[in-house]
Amino acid sequence: MLTSNISKSFSIVTILLVLQAFYYTTKAQNCGCSSDLCCSRFGFCGNTSDYCGVGCQQGPCFAPPPANDVSVAEIVTQDFFNGIINQAASSCAGVGFYSRGAFLEALESYSRFGRIGSADDSRREIASFFAHVTHETGHFCYIEEINGASNDYCDENATQYPCNPNKGYFGRGPIQLSWNFNYGPAGSAIGFDGLNAPETVATDPVISFKTALWFWTNNVQPVLSQGFGATIRAINGALECDGANSATVQARVRYYTDYCRIFGVDRGNNLTC
């Protein structure tokens, strides 16, 4: 998902295929679960948090924790946003694309972002999100992954989200959404054709931010209590964690630490992965 990672190793492909194989060999496909089982966000039946937690589509889904009254807009001020994007060169495509207004409009569809737990928890979550966004996009410079079109991000085992052979599912947007198994469900949740028009993430700034918030709330928000290091693992773990690329891990930590300082909140424990 990193803009700076031009090529993907065989190891990450293998890991992703294994994960996909797990999702596609569980009890049932595309829901149709019995009344005592949950339908997960991937369309399979079960009764654990993987099925009944975040993204649960139907059944005895776990109730989410209550949202607090934190105003994300009051934390993500124009000055804060400008402090990030002003570090990008004026020639960067993202300078004319990303904006605080687009972020706040996208945020209207994700009312739980930055509003779980205490006020300090909210500030840490927002700092974490923008730390990753800053790193992934080079201070909002990049909309698309560098040389992303030359890489194959089609997982043919993800048969629920078949690839269009004429489209590329490389990194786009603030979190650099990648792979057909992300574009497909993101498009369904947000309301665009992720499989047949993935380029929408690079042409519509509100949808672009929505994909980042969709990925965040489904894949990153559930591990926030484990510390910033867990968020790195959720986003790009196989390429960076466990010594794979300590320099990029430390870069993310520096951004996070800086934003926590700006927001006046302790950064917490377990910063690396």
Short mmCIF file of N, CA, C and O in Angstrom, two decimals, residues 63-114:
data_model
loop_
_atom_site.label_atom_id
_atom_site.label_comp_id
_atom_site.label_asym_id
_atom_site.label_seq_id
_atom_site.Cartn_x
_atom_site.Cartn_y
_atom_site.Cartn_z
N ALA A 63 -22.81 -5.38 19.29
CA ALA A 63 -23.10 -3.95 19.31
C ALA A 63 -21.81 -3.17 19.43
O ALA A 63 -20.95 -3.50 20.26
N PRO A 64 -21.62 -2.14 18.61
CA PRO A 64 -20.39 -1.33 18.71
C PRO A 64 -20.40 -0.50 19.98
O PRO A 64 -21.48 -0.19 20.52
N PRO A 65 -19.24 -0.12 20.48
CA PRO A 65 -19.21 0.75 21.66
C PRO A 65 -19.81 2.11 21.33
O PRO A 65 -19.80 2.54 20.18
N PRO A 66 -20.37 2.79 22.32
CA PRO A 66 -20.99 4.09 22.06
C PRO A 66 -19.97 5.12 21.60
O PRO A 66 -18.81 5.10 22.03
N ALA A 67 -20.41 6.02 20.74
CA ALA A 67 -19.53 7.10 20.27
C ALA A 67 -19.50 8.22 21.30
O ALA A 67 -20.48 8.46 22.00
N ASN A 68 -18.35 8.88 21.40
CA ASN A 68 -18.25 10.02 22.31
C ASN A 68 -18.67 11.30 21.59
O ASN A 68 -19.12 11.27 20.44
N ASP A 69 -18.54 12.43 22.25
CA ASP A 69 -19.00 13.69 21.66
C ASP A 69 -17.85 14.54 21.11
O ASP A 69 -17.99 15.75 20.93
N VAL A 70 -16.72 13.90 20.82
CA VAL A 70 -15.58 14.62 20.25
C VAL A 70 -15.92 15.13 18.86
O VAL A 70 -16.56 14.44 18.06
N SER A 71 -15.51 16.35 18.55
CA SER A 71 -15.67 16.91 17.21
C SER A 71 -14.37 16.73 16.45
O SER A 71 -13.36 17.38 16.75
N VAL A 72 -14.37 15.84 15.46
CA VAL A 72 -13.16 15.61 14.67
C VAL A 72 -12.77 16.87 13.92
O VAL A 72 -11.59 17.20 13.79
N ALA A 73 -13.76 17.62 13.46
CA ALA A 73 -13.48 18.84 12.69
C ALA A 73 -12.74 19.87 13.53
O ALA A 73 -11.93 20.65 13.00
N GLU A 74 -13.00 19.89 14.84
CA GLU A 74 -12.32 20.85 15.70
C GLU A 74 -10.86 20.45 15.95
O GLU A 74 -10.04 21.30 16.29
N ILE A 75 -10.56 19.17 15.77
CA ILE A 75 -9.18 18.69 15.94
C ILE A 75 -8.42 18.81 14.62
O ILE A 75 -7.28 19.29 14.58
N VAL A 76 -9.06 18.38 13.54
CA VAL A 76 -8.43 18.47 12.21
C VAL A 76 -8.75 19.85 11.65
O VAL A 76 -9.63 20.02 10.79
N THR A 77 -8.05 20.84 12.14
CA THR A 77 -8.28 22.21 11.70
C THR A 77 -7.66 22.45 10.32
O THR A 77 -6.86 21.63 9.83
N GLN A 78 -8.00 23.57 9.72
CA GLN A 78 -7.39 23.92 8.45
C GLN A 78 -5.89 24.10 8.61
O GLN A 78 -5.10 23.70 7.73
N ASP A 79 -5.46 24.67 9.73
CA ASP A 79 -4.03 24.85 9.97
C ASP A 79 -3.33 23.51 10.07
O ASP A 79 -2.21 23.35 9.54
N PHE A 80 -3.96 22.53 10.74
CA PHE A 80 -3.35 21.21 10.84
C PHE A 80 -3.23 20.57 9.46
O PHE A 80 -2.17 20.05 9.09
N PHE A 81 -4.30 20.62 8.68
CA PHE A 81 -4.29 20.03 7.35
C PHE A 81 -3.25 20.72 6.47
O PHE A 81 -2.46 20.05 5.78
N ASN A 82 -3.22 22.05 6.53
CA ASN A 82 -2.25 22.79 5.73
C ASN A 82 -0.81 22.45 6.14
O ASN A 82 0.10 22.45 5.31
N GLY A 83 -0.62 22.18 7.43
CA GLY A 83 0.71 21.83 7.91
C GLY A 83 1.25 20.57 7.28
O GLY A 83 2.47 20.37 7.21
N ILE A 84 0.34 19.71 6.82
CA ILE A 84 0.77 18.48 6.12
C ILE A 84 0.96 18.76 4.63
O ILE A 84 2.04 18.58 4.07
N ILE A 85 -0.08 19.24 3.99
CA ILE A 85 -0.05 19.35 2.53
C ILE A 85 0.90 20.44 2.05
O ILE A 85 1.43 20.38 0.93
N ASN A 86 1.17 21.44 2.89
CA ASN A 86 2.09 22.50 2.48
C ASN A 86 3.53 22.02 2.37
O ASN A 86 4.39 22.73 1.82
N GLN A 87 3.81 20.82 2.87
CA GLN A 87 5.15 20.25 2.75
C GLN A 87 5.34 19.52 1.42
O GLN A 87 6.45 19.08 1.10
N ALA A 88 4.25 19.37 0.66
CA ALA A 88 4.35 18.76 -0.67
C ALA A 88 4.69 19.83 -1.69
O ALA A 88 4.29 20.99 -1.55
N ALA A 89 5.42 19.44 -2.71
CA ALA A 89 5.77 20.39 -3.77
C ALA A 89 4.51 20.85 -4.50
O ALA A 89 3.55 20.09 -4.63
N SER A 90 4.53 22.07 -4.97
CA SER A 90 3.35 22.62 -5.65
C SER A 90 3.00 21.84 -6.92
O SER A 90 1.86 21.87 -7.39
N SER A 91 3.97 21.11 -7.46
CA SER A 91 3.73 20.32 -8.66
C SER A 91 3.06 18.98 -8.38
O SER A 91 2.67 18.26 -9.30
N CYS A 92 2.92 18.61 -7.11
CA CYS A 92 2.32 17.33 -6.75
C CYS A 92 0.84 17.29 -7.15
O CYS A 92 0.10 18.25 -6.92
N ALA A 93 0.42 16.17 -7.71
CA ALA A 93 -0.98 16.01 -8.12
C ALA A 93 -1.92 16.14 -6.93
O ALA A 93 -3.03 16.67 -7.06
N GLY A 94 -1.49 15.71 -5.77
CA GLY A 94 -2.36 15.72 -4.60
C GLY A 94 -2.67 17.10 -4.08
O GLY A 94 -3.69 17.29 -3.38
N VAL A 95 -1.84 18.08 -4.40
CA VAL A 95 -2.06 19.44 -3.91
C VAL A 95 -3.36 20.01 -4.46
O VAL A 95 -4.05 20.78 -3.80
N GLY A 96 -3.72 19.65 -5.64
CA GLY A 96 -4.97 20.10 -6.22
C GLY A 96 -6.10 19.12 -6.04
O GLY A 96 -7.19 19.31 -6.62
N PHE A 97 -5.88 18.10 -5.25
CA PHE A 97 -6.86 17.02 -5.11
C PHE A 97 -7.35 16.88 -3.67
O PHE A 97 -8.55 16.95 -3.39
N TYR A 98 -6.44 16.68 -2.75
CA TYR A 98 -6.81 16.49 -1.35
C TYR A 98 -7.14 17.83 -0.70
O TYR A 98 -6.45 18.83 -0.93
N SER A 99 -8.16 17.82 0.15
CA SER A 99 -8.51 19.03 0.89
C SER A 99 -9.18 18.65 2.20
O SER A 99 -9.74 17.55 2.32
N ARG A 100 -9.14 19.56 3.15
CA ARG A 100 -9.84 19.33 4.42
C ARG A 100 -11.34 19.21 4.16
O ARG A 100 -12.03 18.41 4.78
N GLY A 101 -11.86 20.01 3.23
CA GLY A 101 -13.28 19.96 2.92
C GLY A 101 -13.71 18.59 2.42
O GLY A 101 -14.76 18.07 2.81
N ALA A 102 -12.89 17.97 1.55
CA ALA A 102 -13.21 16.63 1.04
C ALA A 102 -13.15 15.61 2.16
O ALA A 102 -13.99 14.69 2.23
N PHE A 103 -12.18 15.76 3.04
CA PHE A 103 -12.08 14.85 4.19
C PHE A 103 -13.32 14.95 5.07
O PHE A 103 -13.91 13.93 5.45
N LEU A 104 -13.74 16.17 5.40
CA LEU A 104 -14.89 16.35 6.28
C LEU A 104 -16.18 15.87 5.61
O LEU A 104 -17.06 15.32 6.29
N GLU A 105 -16.30 16.03 4.31
CA GLU A 105 -17.48 15.53 3.60
C GLU A 105 -17.51 14.01 3.64
O GLU A 105 -18.57 13.39 3.88
N ALA A 106 -16.36 13.39 3.43
CA ALA A 106 -16.28 11.93 3.51
C ALA A 106 -16.58 11.45 4.92
O ALA A 106 -17.21 10.40 5.12
N LEU A 107 -16.14 12.22 5.89
CA LEU A 107 -16.31 11.84 7.30
C LEU A 107 -17.78 11.73 7.69
O LEU A 107 -18.12 10.99 8.63
N GLU A 108 -18.66 12.42 6.98
CA GLU A 108 -20.09 12.36 7.29
C GLU A 108 -20.64 10.93 7.18
O GLU A 108 -21.65 10.60 7.81
N SER A 109 -19.98 10.10 6.40
CA SER A 109 -20.41 8.71 6.24
C SER A 109 -19.75 7.77 7.25
O SER A 109 -20.06 6.57 7.27
N TYR A 110 -18.85 8.30 8.07
CA TYR A 110 -18.12 7.48 9.05
C TYR A 110 -18.11 8.19 10.39
O TYR A 110 -17.09 8.68 10.87
N SER A 111 -19.28 8.23 10.99
CA SER A 111 -19.47 9.02 12.20
C SER A 111 -18.75 8.47 13.43
O SER A 111 -18.64 9.16 14.44
N ARG A 112 -18.22 7.26 13.34
CA ARG A 112 -17.52 6.68 14.49
C ARG A 112 -16.01 6.91 14.42
O ARG A 112 -15.29 6.61 15.37
N PHE A 113 -15.54 7.43 13.31
CA PHE A 113 -14.10 7.71 13.21
C PHE A 113 -13.72 8.80 14.20
O PHE A 113 -14.33 9.87 14.25
N GLY A 114 -12.70 8.52 15.02
CA GLY A 114 -12.22 9.50 15.97
C GLY A 114 -13.18 9.78 17.11
O GLY A 114 -13.06 10.81 17.79
#
